[in-house]
XYZ file of C-alpha atoms in Angstrom:
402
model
C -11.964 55.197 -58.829
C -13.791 51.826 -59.969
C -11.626 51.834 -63.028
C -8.068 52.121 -60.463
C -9.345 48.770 -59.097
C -9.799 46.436 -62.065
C -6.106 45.858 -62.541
C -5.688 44.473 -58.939
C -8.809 42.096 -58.907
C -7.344 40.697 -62.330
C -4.178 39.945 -60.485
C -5.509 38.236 -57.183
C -7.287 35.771 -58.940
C -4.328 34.816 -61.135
C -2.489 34.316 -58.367
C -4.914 32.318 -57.166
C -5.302 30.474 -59.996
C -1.656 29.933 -60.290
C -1.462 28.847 -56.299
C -4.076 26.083 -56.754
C -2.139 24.782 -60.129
C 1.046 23.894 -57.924
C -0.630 22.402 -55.487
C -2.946 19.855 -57.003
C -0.199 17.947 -58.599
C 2.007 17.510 -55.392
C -1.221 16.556 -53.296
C -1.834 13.777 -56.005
C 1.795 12.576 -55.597
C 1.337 12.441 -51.686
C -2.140 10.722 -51.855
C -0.557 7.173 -52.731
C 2.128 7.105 -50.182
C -0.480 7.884 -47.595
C -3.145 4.708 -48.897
C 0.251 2.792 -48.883
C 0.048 1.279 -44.818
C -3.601 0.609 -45.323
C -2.883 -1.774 -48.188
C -0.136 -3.126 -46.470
C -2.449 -3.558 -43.267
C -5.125 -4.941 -45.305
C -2.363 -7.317 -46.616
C -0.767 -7.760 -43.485
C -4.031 -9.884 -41.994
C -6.291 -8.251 -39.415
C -5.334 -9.076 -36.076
C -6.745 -10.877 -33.125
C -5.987 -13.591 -30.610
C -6.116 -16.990 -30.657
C -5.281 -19.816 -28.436
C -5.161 -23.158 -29.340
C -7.798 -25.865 -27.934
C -6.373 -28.692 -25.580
C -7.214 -31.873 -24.448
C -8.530 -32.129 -20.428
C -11.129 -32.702 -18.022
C -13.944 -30.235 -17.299
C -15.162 -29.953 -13.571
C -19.050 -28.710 -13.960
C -20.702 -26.926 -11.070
C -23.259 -25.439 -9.999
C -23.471 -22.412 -7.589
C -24.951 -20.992 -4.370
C -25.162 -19.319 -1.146
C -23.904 -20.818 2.238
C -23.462 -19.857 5.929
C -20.768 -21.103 7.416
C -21.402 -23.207 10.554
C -19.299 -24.328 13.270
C -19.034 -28.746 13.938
C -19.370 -27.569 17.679
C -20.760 -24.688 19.332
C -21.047 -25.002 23.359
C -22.992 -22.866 25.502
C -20.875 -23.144 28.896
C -23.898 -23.165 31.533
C -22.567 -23.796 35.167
C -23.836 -27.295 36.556
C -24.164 -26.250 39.893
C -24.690 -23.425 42.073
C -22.733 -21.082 43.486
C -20.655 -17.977 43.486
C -18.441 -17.462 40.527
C -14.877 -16.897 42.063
C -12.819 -16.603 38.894
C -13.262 -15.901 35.282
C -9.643 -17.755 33.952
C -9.858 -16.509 30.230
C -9.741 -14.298 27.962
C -12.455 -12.943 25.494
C -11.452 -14.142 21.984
C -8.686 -16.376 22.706
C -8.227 -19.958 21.690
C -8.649 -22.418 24.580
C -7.606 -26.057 24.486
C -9.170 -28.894 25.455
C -9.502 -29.429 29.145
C -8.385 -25.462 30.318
C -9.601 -23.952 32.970
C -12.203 -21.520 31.937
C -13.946 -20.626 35.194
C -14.246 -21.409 39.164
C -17.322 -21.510 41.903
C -16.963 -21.336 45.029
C -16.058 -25.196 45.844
C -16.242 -24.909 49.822
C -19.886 -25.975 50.081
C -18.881 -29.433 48.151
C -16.332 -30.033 49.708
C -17.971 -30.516 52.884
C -20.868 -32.730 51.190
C -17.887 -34.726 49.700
C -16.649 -35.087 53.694
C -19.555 -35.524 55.066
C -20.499 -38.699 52.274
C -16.865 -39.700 53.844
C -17.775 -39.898 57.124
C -21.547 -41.933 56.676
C -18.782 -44.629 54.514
C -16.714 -44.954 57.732
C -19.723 -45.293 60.134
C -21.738 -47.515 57.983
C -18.551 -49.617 56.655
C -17.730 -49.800 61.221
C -21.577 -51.014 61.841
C -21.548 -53.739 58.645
C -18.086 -55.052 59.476
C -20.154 -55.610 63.294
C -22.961 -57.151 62.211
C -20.733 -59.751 59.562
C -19.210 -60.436 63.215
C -22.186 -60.902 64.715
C -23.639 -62.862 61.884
C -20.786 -65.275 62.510
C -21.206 -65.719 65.606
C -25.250 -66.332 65.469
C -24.500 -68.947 63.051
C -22.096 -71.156 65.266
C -24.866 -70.875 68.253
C -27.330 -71.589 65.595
C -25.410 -75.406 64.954
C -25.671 -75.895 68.851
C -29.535 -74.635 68.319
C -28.889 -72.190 71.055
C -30.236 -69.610 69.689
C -33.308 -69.454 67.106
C -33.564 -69.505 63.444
C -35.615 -66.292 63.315
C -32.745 -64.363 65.414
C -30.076 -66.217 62.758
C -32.488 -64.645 59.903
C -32.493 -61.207 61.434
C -28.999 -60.741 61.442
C -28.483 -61.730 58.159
C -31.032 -58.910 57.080
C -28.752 -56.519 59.377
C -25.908 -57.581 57.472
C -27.424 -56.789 53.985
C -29.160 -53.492 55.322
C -25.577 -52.024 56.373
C -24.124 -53.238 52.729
C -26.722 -51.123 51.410
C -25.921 -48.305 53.424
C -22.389 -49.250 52.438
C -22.940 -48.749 48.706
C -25.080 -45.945 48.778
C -22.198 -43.861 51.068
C -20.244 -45.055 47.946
C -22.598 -43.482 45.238
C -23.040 -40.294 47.492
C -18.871 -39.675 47.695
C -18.740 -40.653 43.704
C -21.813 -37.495 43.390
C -19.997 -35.391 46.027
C -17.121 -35.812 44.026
C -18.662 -35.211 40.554
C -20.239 -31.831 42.302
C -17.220 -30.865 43.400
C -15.121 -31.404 40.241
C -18.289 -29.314 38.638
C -17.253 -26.589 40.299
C -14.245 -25.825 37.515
C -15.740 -25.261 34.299
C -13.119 -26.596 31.618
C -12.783 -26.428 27.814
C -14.328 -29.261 26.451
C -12.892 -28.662 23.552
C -10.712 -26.953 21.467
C -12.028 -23.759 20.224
C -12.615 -19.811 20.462
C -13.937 -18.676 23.595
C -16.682 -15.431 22.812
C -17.608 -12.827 25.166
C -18.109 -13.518 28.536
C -21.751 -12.871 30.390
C -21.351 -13.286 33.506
C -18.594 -11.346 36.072
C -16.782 -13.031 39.055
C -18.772 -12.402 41.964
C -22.132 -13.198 40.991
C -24.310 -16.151 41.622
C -24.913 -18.892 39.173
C -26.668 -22.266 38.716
C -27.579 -24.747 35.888
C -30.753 -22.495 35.996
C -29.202 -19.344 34.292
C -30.394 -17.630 31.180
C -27.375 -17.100 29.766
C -24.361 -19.335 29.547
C -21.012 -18.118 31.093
C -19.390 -17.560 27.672
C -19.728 -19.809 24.534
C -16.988 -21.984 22.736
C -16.943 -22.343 18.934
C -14.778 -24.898 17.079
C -13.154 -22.935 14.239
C -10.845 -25.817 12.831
C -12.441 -27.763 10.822
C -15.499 -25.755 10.155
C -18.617 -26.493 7.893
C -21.097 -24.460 5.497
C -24.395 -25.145 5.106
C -26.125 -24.372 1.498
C -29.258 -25.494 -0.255
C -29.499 -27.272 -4.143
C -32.052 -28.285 -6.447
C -33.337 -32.019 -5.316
C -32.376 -32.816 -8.874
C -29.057 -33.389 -7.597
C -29.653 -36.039 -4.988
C -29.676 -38.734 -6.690
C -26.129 -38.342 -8.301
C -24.305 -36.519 -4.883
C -25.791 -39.529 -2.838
C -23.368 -41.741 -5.345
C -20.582 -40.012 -4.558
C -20.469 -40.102 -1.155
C -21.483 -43.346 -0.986
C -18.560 -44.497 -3.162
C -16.570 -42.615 -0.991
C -15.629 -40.257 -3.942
C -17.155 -37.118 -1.889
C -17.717 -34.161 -4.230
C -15.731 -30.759 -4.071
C -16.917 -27.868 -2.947
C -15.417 -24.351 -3.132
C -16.223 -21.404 -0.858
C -15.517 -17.819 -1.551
C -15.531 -15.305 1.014
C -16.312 -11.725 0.692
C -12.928 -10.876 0.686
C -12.239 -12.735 -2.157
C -10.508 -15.810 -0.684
C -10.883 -19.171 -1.926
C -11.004 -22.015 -0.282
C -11.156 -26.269 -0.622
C -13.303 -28.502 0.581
C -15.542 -31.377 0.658
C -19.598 -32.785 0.776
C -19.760 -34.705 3.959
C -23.545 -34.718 4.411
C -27.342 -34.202 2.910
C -29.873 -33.444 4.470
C -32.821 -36.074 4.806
C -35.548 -34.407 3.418
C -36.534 -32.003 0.829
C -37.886 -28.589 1.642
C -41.482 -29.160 -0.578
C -41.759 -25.022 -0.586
C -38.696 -24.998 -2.533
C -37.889 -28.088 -4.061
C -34.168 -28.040 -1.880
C -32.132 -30.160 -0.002
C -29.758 -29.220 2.104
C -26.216 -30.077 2.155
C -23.206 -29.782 4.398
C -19.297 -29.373 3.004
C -16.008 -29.399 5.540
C -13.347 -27.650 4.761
C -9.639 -26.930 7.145
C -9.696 -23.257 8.633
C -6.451 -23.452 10.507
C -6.282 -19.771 9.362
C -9.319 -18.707 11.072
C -10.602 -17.553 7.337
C -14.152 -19.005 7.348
C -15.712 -17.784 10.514
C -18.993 -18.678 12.069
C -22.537 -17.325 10.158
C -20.500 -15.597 7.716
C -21.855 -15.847 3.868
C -19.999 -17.221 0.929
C -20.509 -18.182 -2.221
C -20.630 -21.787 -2.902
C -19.626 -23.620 -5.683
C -20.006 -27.896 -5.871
C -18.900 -30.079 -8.560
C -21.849 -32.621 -9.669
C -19.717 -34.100 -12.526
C -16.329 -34.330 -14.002
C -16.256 -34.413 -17.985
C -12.957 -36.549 -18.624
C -10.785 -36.358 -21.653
C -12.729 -33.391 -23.563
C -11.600 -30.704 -25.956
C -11.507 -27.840 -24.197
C -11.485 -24.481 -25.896
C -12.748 -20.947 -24.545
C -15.723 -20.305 -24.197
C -15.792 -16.533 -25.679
C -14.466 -18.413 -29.058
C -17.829 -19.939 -29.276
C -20.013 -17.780 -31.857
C -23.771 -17.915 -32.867
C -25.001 -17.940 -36.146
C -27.710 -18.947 -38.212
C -27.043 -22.600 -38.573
C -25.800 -23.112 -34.689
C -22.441 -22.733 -32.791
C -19.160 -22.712 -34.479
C -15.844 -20.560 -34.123
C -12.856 -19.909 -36.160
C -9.958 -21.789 -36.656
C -6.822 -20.334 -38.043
C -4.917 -22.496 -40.257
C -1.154 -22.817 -40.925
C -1.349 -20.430 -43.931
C -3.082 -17.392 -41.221
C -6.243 -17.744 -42.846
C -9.447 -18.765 -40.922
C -11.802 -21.131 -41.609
C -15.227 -21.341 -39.845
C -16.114 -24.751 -37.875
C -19.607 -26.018 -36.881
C -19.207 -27.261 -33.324
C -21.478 -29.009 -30.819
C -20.499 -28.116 -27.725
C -21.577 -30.484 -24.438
C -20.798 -27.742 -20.993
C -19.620 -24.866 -20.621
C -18.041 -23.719 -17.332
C -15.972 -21.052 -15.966
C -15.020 -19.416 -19.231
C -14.160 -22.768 -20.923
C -16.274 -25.565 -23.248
C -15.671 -28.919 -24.068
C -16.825 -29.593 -27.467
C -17.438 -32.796 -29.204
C -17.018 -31.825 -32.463
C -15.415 -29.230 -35.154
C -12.315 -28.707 -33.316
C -9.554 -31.004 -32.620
C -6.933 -30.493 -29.823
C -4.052 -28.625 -30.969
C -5.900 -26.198 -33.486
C -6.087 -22.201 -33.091
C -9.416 -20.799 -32.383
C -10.015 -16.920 -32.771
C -11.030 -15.477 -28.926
C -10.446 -11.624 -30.016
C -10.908 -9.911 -32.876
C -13.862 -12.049 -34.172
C -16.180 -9.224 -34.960
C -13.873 -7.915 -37.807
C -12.581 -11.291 -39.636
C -14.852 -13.469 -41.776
C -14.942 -16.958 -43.248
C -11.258 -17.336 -45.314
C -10.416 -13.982 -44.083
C -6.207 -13.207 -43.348
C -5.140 -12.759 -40.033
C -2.428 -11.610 -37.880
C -2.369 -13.920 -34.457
C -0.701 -10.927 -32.018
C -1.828 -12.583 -28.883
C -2.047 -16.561 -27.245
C -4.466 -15.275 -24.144
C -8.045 -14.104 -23.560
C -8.446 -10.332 -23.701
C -8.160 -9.641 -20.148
C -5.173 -12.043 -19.347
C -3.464 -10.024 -22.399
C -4.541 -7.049 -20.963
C -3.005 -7.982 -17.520
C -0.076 -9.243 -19.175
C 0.749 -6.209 -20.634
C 0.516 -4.324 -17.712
C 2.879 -6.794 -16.265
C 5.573 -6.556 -19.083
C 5.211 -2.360 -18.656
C 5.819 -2.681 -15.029
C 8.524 -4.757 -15.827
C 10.093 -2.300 -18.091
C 9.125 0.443 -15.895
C 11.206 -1.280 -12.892
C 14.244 -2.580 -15.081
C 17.404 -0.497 -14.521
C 18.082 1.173 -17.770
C 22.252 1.703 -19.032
C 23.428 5.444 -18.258
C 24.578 5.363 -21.877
């Protein structure tokens, strides 16, 4: 039995023998075509992006935290006392200046404005009879017929009931004012809060709380703190009437414009601070009373710079340089000083003229004189986006039946 199964192991492994003769030869044929699009990669460049540096001005900032404040916040107490008849708004709205917000009872000044009325008449009756009498006493005073001391009295008569005269004045002109106190009005424009106080009850300037509140929304300010360090230069500005800008983000994510109208006239010694105030136009409503944003101020304006971005900036051993690709797609590396960096972008004074190609992507596989292939002009996530654009695009084109 042993012997039966020699012939078949003989022939197994010469067909196995035979197998593995055919195939080396065609796998060495294949093997070249296959390194074939790596060479041609390889000479092809490797590729990254690149955009080319330009010649601008470089707004540098410096960030922090604000609250935004309202120019004018009024607590509407009532100035006199009384019951509240009406309550003429309504919570949240926006009231102009000089609307009727609110009404106490006016019935009780309006009799103290009648009765101030009335003392005028009677007073104004009893001078305009003692200037007659005055007269009188002054002609029997030529013929002596009467004496100087009863000539004297009457003049004092005379200026007691102009006293009385001018103080029934004053009392109508407070009557009045108390009386005209009994409408509460907008002094302002604004947004009217929540009321605290319902028709009915009884008020005076005494209260706790005010009626309601009224906040100007339009303009608005925010209030943030800097290093003192920057005193010296902000109080330039504004006094040159150049006022810096300030930016204000809200948690949303909206951005908005505005300006530095104020400092603050100390320095908080705990911290080393100042504090600063910036206006900015809310017709929107966007910015809205103790909310935080994020607050960014320009303290200086680098003019006429070359500006490249910042992620082409590279470290290495001797300093900062980047890569500049040349006409012929190879890159060359270039020592650069640069002088500020902000929001993703550096002026440099040095190494790089305006109008070269520096390398932004793809920097971590090229080297000094290496080949490239330039496939994009933006940063990597504006290339990114832009793609995703272009795909949409596609995506939404109408495409031909045929």
């Amino acid at each position: 039995m042993p012997h039966s199964r020699r012939p078949w192991i003989a022939l197994l492994i010469a067909v196995s023998i035979a197998l593995a003769l055919w195939w080396i030869p065609d796998w060495q044929t294949q093997a070249p075509s296959d390194a074939a699009p790596a060479n041609a990669r390889e000479d092809r460049g490797t590729a990254v992006a690149a955009i080319a540096a330009r010649r601008g001005d470089l707004a540098i900032t410096v960030g922090a935290l604000g609250t935004v404040r309202s120019l004018s916040n009024i607590a509407l107490y009532p100035r006199v006392e009384g019951e509240l008849l009406t309550v003429d708004f309504e919570e949240g709205e926006h009231v102009e200046n000089g609307q009727l917000l609110a009404t106490i009872d006016p019935r009780d000044y309006r009799a103290q404005l009648a009765a101030a009325q009335g003392q005028l008449v009677q007073d104004q009756a009893q001078l305009q009879s003692a200037r007659e009498d005055l007269e009188r006493y002054e002609t029997l005073a030529q013929s002596q017929s009467i004496s100087r001391q009863e000539l004297e009295q009457q003049r004092q008569l005379v200026r007691q009931y102009e006293g009385a005269v001018a103080s029934d004045r004053a009392d109508i002109k407070s009557a009045r004012i108390q009386l005209d106190y009994t409408r509460i009005t907008a002094p302002s424009d604004g947004l009217i809060g929540i009321r605290n106080v319902d028709p009915g009850n009884l008020v005076s300037s005494n209260d706790d709380q005010p009626i309601a509140t009224l906040t100007r929304l339009d303009p608005i300010s925010v209030i943030f703190s800097l290093s003192s360090q920057y005193v010296p230069t902000l109080r330039q500005q504004l006094a040159s009437g150049d006022a810096p800008t300030v930016t204000a983000t809200t948690v949303g994510g909206e951005r908005l414009e505005g300006r530095l109208t104020s400092i603050d006239s100390q320095i908080d010694p705990a911290t080393g601070t100042v504090r600063l105030r910036a206006r900015f136009d809310n017709d929107r409503g966007r910015l809205y009373p103790n909310a935080f944003v994020d607050v960014r101020l320009t303290v200086n304006t680098l003019h006429d710079r070359v500006i490249v971005p910042a992620p082409a900036i590279q470290t290495g051993q001797d300093g900062l340089f980047v890569y500049v690709v040349g006409d012929d797609e190879t890159v060359t590396r270039h020592p650069v000083e640069v002088t500020a960096s902000e929001d993703h972008r550096s002026a440099v004074a040095s190494g790089v003229s305006a109008g070269q190609r520096v390398v932004v992507d793809g920097i971590d596989s090229i080297r000094n004189g290496a080949k490239v292939r330039v496939v994009s002009n933006a940063l990597p996530g504006e290339a990114d986006a832009s793609s995703a654009a272009d795909d949409e695009a596609d995506t939404n084109t109408p495409r031909d039946a045929s």
